[in-house]
Tab-separated table of C-alpha atoms in Angstrom:
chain	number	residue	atom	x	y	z
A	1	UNK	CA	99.992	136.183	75.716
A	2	UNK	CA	97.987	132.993	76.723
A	3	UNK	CA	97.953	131.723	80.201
A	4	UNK	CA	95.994	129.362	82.253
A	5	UNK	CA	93.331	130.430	84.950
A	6	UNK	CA	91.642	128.590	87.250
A	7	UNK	CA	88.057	130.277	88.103
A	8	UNK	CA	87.595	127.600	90.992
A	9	UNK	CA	87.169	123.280	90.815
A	10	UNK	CA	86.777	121.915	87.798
A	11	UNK	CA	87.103	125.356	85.830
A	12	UNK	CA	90.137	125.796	83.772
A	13	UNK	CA	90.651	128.256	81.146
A	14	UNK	CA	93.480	129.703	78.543
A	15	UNK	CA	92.927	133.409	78.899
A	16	UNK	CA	94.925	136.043	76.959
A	17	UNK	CA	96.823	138.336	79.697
A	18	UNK	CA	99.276	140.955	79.930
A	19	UNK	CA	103.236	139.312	79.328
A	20	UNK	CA	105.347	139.910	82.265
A	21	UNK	CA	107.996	142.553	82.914
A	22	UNK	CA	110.937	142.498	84.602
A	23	UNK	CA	109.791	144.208	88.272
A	24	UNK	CA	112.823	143.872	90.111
A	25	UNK	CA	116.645	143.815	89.032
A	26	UNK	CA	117.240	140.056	89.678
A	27	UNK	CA	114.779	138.965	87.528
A	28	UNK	CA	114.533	136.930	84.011
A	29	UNK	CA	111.554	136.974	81.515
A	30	UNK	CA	111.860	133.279	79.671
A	31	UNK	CA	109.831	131.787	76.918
A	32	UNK	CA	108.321	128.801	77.897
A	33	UNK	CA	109.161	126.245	75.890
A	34	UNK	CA	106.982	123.437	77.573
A	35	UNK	CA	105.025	123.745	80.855
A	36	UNK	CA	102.475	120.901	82.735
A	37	UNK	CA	100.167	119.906	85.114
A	38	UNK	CA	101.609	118.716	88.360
A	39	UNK	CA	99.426	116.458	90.646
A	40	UNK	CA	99.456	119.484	93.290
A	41	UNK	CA	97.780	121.482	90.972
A	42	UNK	CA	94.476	119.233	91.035
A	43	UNK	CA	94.337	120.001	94.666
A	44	UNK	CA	92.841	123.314	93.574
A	45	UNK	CA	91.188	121.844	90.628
A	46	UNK	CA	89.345	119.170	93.074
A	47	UNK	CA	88.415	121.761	95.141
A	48	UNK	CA	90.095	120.941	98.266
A	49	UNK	CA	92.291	123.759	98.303
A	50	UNK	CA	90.050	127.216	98.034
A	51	UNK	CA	89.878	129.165	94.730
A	52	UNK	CA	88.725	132.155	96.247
A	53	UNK	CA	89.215	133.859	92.815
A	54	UNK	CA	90.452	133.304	89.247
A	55	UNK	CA	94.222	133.013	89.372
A	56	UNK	CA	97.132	132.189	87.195
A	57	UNK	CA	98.070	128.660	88.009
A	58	UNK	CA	101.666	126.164	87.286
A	59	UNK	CA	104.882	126.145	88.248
A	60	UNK	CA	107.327	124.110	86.266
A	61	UNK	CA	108.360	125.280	83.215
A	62	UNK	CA	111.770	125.120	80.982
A	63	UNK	CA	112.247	127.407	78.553
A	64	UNK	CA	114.897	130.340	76.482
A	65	UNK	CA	115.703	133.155	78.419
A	66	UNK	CA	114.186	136.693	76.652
A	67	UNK	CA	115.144	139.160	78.600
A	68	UNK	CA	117.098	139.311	82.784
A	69	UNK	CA	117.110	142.146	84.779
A	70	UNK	CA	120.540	144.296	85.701
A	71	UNK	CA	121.773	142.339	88.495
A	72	UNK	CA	121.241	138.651	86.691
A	73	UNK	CA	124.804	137.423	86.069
A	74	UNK	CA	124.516	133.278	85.629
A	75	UNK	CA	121.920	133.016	82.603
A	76	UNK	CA	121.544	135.370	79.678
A	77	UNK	CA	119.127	135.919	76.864
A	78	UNK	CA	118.570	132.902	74.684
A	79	UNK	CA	119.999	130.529	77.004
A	80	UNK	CA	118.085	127.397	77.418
A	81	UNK	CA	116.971	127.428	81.067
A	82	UNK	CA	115.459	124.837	84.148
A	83	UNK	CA	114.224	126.465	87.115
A	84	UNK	CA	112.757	125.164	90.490
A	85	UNK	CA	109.537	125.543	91.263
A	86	UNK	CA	110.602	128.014	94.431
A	87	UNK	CA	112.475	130.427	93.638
A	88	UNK	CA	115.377	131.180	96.085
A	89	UNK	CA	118.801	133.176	96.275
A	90	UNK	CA	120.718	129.768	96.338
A	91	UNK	CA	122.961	132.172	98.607
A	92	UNK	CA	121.276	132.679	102.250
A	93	UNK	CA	122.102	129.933	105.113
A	94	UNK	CA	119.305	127.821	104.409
A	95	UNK	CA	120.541	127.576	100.369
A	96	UNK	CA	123.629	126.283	101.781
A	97	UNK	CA	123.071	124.217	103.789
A	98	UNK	CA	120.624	122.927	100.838
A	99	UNK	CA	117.034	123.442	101.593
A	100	UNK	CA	116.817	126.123	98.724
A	101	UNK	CA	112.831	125.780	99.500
A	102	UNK	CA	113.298	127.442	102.702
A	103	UNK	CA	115.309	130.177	101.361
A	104	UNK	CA	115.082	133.428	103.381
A	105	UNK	CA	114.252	135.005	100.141
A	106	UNK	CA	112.182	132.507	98.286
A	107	UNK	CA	109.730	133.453	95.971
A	108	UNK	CA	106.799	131.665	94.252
A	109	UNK	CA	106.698	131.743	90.335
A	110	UNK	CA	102.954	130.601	90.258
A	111	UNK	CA	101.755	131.277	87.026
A	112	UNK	CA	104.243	129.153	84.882
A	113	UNK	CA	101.497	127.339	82.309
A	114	UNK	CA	101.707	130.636	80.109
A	115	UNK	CA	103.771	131.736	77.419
A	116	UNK	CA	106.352	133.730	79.262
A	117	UNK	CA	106.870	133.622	83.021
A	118	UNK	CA	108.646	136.317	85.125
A	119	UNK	CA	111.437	134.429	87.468
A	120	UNK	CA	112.217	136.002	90.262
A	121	UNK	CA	116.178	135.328	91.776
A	122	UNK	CA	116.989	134.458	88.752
A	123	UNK	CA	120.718	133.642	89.390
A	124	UNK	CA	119.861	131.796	92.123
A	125	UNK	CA	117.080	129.542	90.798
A	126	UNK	CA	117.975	129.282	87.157
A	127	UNK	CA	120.276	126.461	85.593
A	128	UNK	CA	121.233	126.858	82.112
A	129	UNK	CA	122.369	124.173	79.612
A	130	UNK	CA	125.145	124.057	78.202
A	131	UNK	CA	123.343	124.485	74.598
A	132	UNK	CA	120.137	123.881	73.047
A	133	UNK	CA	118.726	120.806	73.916
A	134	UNK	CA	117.756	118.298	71.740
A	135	UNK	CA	113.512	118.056	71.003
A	136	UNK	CA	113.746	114.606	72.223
A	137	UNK	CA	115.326	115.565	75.521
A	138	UNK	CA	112.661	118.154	76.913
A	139	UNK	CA	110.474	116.050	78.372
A	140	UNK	CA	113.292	115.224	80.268
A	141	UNK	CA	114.672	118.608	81.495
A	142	UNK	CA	110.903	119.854	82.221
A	143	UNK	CA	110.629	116.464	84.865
A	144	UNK	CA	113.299	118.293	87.018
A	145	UNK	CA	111.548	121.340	87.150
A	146	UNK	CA	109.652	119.866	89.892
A	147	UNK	CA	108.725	115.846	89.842
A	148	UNK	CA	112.568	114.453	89.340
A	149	UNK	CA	113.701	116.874	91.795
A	150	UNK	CA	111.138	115.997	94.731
A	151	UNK	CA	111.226	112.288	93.855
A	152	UNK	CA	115.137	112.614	94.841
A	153	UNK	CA	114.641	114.419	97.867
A	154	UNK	CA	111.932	111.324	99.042
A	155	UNK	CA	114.851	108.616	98.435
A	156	UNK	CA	117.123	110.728	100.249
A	157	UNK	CA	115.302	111.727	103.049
A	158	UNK	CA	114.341	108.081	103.455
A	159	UNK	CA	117.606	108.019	103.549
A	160	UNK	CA	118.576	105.265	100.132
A	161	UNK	CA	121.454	103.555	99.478
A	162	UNK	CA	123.015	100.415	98.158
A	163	UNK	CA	122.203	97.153	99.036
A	164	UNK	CA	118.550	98.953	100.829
A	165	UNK	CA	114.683	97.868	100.332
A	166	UNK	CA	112.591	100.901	99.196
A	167	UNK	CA	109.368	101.162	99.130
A	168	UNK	CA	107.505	103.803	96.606
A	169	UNK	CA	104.094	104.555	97.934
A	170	UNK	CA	102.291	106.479	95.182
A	171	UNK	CA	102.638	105.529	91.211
A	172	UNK	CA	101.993	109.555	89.954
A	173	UNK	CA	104.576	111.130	88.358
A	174	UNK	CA	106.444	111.619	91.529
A	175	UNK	CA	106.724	108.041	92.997
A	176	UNK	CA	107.680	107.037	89.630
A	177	UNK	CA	110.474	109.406	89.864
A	178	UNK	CA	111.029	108.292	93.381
A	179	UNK	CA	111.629	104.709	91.898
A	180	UNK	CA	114.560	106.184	89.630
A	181	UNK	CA	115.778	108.240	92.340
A	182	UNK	CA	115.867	104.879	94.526
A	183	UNK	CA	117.441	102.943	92.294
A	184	UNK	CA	119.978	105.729	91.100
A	185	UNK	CA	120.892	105.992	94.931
A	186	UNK	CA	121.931	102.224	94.896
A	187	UNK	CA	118.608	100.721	96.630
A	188	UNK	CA	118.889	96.879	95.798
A	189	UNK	CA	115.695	95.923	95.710
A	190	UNK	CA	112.664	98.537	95.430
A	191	UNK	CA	108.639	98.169	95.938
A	192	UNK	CA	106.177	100.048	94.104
A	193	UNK	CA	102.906	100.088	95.155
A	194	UNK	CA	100.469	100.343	92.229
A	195	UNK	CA	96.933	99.130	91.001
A	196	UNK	CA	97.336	100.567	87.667
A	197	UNK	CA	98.733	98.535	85.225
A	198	UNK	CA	100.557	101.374	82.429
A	199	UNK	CA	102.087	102.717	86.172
A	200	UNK	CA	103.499	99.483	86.852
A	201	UNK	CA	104.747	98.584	83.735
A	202	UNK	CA	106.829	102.218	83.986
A	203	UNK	CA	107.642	101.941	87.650
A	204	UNK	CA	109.599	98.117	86.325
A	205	UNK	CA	110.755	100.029	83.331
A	206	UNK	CA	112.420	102.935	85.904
A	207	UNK	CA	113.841	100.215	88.363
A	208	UNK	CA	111.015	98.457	91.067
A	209	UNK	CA	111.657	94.836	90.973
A	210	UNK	CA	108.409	94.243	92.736
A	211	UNK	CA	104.919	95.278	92.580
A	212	UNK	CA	102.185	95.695	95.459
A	213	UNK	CA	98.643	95.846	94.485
A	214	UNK	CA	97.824	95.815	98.305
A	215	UNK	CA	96.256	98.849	100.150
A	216	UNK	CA	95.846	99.474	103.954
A	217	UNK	CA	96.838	96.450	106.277
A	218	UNK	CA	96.625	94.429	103.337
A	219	UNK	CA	99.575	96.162	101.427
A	220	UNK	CA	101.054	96.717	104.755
A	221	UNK	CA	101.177	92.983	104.937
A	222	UNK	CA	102.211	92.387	101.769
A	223	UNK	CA	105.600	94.567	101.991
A	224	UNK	CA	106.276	92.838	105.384
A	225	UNK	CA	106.147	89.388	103.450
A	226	UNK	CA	108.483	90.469	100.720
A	227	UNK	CA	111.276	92.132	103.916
A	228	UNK	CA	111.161	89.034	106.081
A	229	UNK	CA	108.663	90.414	108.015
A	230	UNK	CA	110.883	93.116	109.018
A	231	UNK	CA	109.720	96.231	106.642
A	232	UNK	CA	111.332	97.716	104.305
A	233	UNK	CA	114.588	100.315	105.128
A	234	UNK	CA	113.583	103.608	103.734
A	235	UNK	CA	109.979	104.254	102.178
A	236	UNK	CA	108.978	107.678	100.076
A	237	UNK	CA	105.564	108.502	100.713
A	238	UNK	CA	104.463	110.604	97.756
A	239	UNK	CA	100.765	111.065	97.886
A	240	UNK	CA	99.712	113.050	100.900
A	241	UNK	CA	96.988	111.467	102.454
A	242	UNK	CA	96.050	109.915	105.598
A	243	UNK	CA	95.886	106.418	104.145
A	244	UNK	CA	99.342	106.954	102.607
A	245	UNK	CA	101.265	108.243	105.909
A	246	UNK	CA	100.005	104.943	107.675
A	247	UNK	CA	101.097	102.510	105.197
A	248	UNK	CA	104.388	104.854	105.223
A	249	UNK	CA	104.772	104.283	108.699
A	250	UNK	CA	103.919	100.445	109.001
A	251	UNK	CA	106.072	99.509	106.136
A	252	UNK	CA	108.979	100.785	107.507
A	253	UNK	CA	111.177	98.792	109.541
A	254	UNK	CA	112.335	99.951	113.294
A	255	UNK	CA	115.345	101.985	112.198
A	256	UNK	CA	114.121	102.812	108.877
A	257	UNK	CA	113.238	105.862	107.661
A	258	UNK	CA	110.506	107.530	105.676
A	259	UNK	CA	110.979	110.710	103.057
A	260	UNK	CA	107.324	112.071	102.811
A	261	UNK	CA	107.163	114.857	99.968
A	262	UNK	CA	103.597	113.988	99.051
A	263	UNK	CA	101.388	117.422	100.590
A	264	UNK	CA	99.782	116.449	103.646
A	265	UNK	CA	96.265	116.967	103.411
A	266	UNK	CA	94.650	116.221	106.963
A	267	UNK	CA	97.094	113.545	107.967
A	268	UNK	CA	97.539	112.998	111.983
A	269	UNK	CA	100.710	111.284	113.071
A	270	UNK	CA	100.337	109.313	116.281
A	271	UNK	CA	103.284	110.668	118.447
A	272	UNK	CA	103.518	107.646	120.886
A	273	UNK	CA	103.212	105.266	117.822
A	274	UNK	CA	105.892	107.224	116.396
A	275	UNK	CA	108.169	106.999	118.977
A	276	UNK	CA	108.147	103.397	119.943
A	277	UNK	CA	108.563	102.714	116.005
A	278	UNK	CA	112.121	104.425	115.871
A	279	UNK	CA	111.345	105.329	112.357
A	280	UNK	CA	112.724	108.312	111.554
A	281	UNK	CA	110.726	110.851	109.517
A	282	UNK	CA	111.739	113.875	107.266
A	283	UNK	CA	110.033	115.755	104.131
A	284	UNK	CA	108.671	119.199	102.998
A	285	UNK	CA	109.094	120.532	99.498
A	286	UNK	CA	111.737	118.885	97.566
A	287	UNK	CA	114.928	121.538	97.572
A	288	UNK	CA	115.071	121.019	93.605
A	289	UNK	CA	117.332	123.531	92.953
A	290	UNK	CA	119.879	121.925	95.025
A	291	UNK	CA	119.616	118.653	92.446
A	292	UNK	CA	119.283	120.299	89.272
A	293	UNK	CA	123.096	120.708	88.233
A	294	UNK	CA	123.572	116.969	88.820
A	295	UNK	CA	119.970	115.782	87.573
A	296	UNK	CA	121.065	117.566	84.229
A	297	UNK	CA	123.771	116.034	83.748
A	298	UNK	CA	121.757	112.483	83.997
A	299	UNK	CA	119.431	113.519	81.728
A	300	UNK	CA	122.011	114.989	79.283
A	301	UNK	CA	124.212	111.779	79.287
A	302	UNK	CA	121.336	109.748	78.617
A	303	UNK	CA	121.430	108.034	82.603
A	304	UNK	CA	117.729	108.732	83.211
A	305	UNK	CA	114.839	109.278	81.499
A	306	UNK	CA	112.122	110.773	83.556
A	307	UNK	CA	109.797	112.488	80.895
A	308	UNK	CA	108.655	109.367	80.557
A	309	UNK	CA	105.910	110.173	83.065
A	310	UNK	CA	104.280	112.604	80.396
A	311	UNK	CA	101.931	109.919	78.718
A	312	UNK	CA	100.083	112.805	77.500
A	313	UNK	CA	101.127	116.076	75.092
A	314	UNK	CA	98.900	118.685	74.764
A	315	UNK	CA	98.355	122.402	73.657
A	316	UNK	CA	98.423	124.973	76.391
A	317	UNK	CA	95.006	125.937	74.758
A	318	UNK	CA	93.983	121.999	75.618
A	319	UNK	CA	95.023	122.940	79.265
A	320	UNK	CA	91.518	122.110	80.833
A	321	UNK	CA	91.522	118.415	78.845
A	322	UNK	CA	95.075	117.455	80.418
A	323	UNK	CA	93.329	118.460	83.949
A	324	UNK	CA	90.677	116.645	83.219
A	325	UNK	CA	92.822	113.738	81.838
A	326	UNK	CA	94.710	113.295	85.431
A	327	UNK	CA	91.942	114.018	87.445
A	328	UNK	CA	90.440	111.118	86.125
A	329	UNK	CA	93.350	108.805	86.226
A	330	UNK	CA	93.468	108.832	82.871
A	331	UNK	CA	96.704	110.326	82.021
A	332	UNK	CA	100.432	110.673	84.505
A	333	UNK	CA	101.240	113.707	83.538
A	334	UNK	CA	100.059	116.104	80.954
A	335	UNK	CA	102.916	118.281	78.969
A	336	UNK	CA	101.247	121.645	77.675
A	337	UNK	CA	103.069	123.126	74.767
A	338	UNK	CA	102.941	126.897	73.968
C-alpha cells in the first residue's frame, strides 16, 4: 500500500509499505477513506521535533472498516468509521471520567496518512455512523478526528458559556474550530485573533464577531479595549508558543479562564504572575473521543460545518505539496485522498 514517510525536515515521501494486520484481538484494519496534515505534524516537518529516522507519520483518518479482530464488538466490517487520534479503552477510570487521552491503555495510531491503518482498542476508540456518509459530508467527519474535537476541549476548558467573551488565539484549523466550539457553547460575543485575511473571513463565517490583527501588548491591548478593559472570560490558546501563552494569559480577565490545547513548545509560565492573576488554567490533548458521538451528530444534522478548514484537497501521492502548502501559510489544512 502507499503511506507517507518523513526522512527528517522538509522531507516527505509516499512510499509503498507492507498493509497492516490485525496484531492483537481488539484491533480493526480500516480503509482510509480521507486522511490530512495536522499543524502538529509540521513540528517534525520544521524540524523542531527530531526525526531521528524515516517514520510513518498522521493520525486522523475516517474511513470503512475491512477487517476487526475477535474481541471488537461496536464496529464491524464495512462500517463507516471516526476514530480519535489516541486510541484508548473508553473503559478504564480516566475514560470515565472523560480524559480518554490519558487512558491507562492508550495507544498511538501514528501512521494514519496511508491507505489502511491498524487501530488499536478498536471498540473503545472507534465511532461508527449510522450509514454511509454522504461525499459532501467527509470533510466534515475527518475534522473530528482530531481539530473539531480539540477545538471543543479549548472552549471548555476555558470554561464557555452563554452570554461569555472568548477569545481564539490562533486562526489554524484548530482555533477556527475553537471559534465554532465557542459559539456552539453559547459564548456571546467571541474574538479571533488573525492577520490573515481568508482566516478571518472563515473565523466570521464560523461565529467571531470581532477580529484582532494585534500581536503582543498590542493585541493584548486591543482585547482589553473591546472587554471594558477587563479581559475577556475564557480564552483558547491554540498555537503553542511562548508568544501565544502570554497573550493567553493577559487577555484573560481575573477569574477567567484559559483552555490551552496548542503543544507547548518552550513556553515558561510565571508562577507568581499566575497566581496573583486568578486565571485559571487547564489543557493537554483534546479527549476527542469523549466528543465524537455528539460532534457527529452536529455534523450529520447539518449544525456545523468544520471541513471547512480544508482549503486544500490533495492526493496522498501530493502529500509533500500539502506540507509544503501549510508550512508556508499557504493552505489551513490539506485533505489527502487515497
Amino acid at each position: 500500500m502507499r503511506a507517507t514517510i518523513i526522512h527528517g525536515p522538509g522531507d516527505i515521501r509516499v512510499e509503498d509499505v507492507p498493509e497492516p494486520k490485525i496484531a492483537a484481538p481488539t484491533d480493526a484494519v480500516i480503509r482510509t477513506v480521507a486522511t490530512c496534515v495536522c499543524g502538529s505534524d509540521l513540528w517534525s516537518y520544521r524540524g523542531i521535533n527530531p526525526v531521528p529516522e524515516p517514520q510513518p507519520i498522521g493520525h486522523e483518518y475516517v474511513g470503512i472498516v475491512e477487517e476487526v479482530g475477535s474481541d471488537v464488538s461496536t464496529v464491524k466490517p464495512g462500517q463507516f468509521v471516526i476514530g480519535s487520534f489516541i486510541a484508548s479503552d473508553n473503559t478504564c477510570a480516566n475514560c470515565r471520567a472523560g480524559y480518554q487521552t490519558n487512558c491507562r491503555h492508550r495507544d498511538f495510531p501514528n501512521g494514519c496518512q496511508a491507505e489502511y491503518v491498524r487501530i488499536p482498542l478498536a471498540d473503545g476508540t472507534l465511532v461508527a455512523t449510522p450509514e454511509q456518509p454522504a461525499e459532501a459530508l467527509i470533510p466534515d467527519l475527518l475534522a473530528l478526528s482530531d481539530v473539531m474535537g480539540t477545538g471543543w476541549y479549548a472552549a471548555r476548558a476555558a470554561e464557555a458559556r452563554p452570554g461569555a467573551t472568548a477569545v481564539v488565539v490562533g486562526d489554524g484549523a484548530v482555533g477556527l474550530s475553537g471559534v465554532i466550539a465557542a459559539k456552539e457553547q453559547g459564548a456571546e460575543r467571541i474574538i479571533a485573533m488573525s492577520r490573515h485575511a481568508s482566516r478571518q473571513k472563515l473565523a466570521l463565517e464560523f461565529g467571531a464577531t470581532d477580529i484582532v490583527t494585534e500581536r503582543g501588548e498590542e493585541g493584548v491591548a486591543r482585547v482589553k479595549e473591546l472587554t471594558n478593559g477587563i479581559g475577556a472570560d475564557s480564552v483558547l490558546e491554540c498555537v503553542g508558543t511562548q508568544e501565544s501563552m502570554h497573550q493567553a494569559l493577559l487577555s484573560t480577565r481575573p477569574g477567567g479562564n484559559v483552555g490551552f490545547v496548542g503543544m507547548p513548545h518552550d513556553v515558561q509560565i510565571d508562577g507568581q504572575q499566575l497566581f496573583f492573576s486568578h486565571v485559571g488554567l487547564r489543557g493537554g490533548p483534546a479527549p476527542v473521543r469523549a466528543y465524537l458521538p455528539d460532534l457527529v451528530e452536529r455534523v450529520l444534522s447539518g449544525r456545523i460545518n468544520p471541513g471547512k478548514v480544508f482549503d486544500l484537497t490533495l492526493s496522498l501521492d501530493e502529500a509533500a505539496e500539502g506540507y509544503k502548502a501549510m508550512d508556508e501559510r499557504r493552505a489551513i489544512k490539506a485533505l489527502l485522498r487515497p
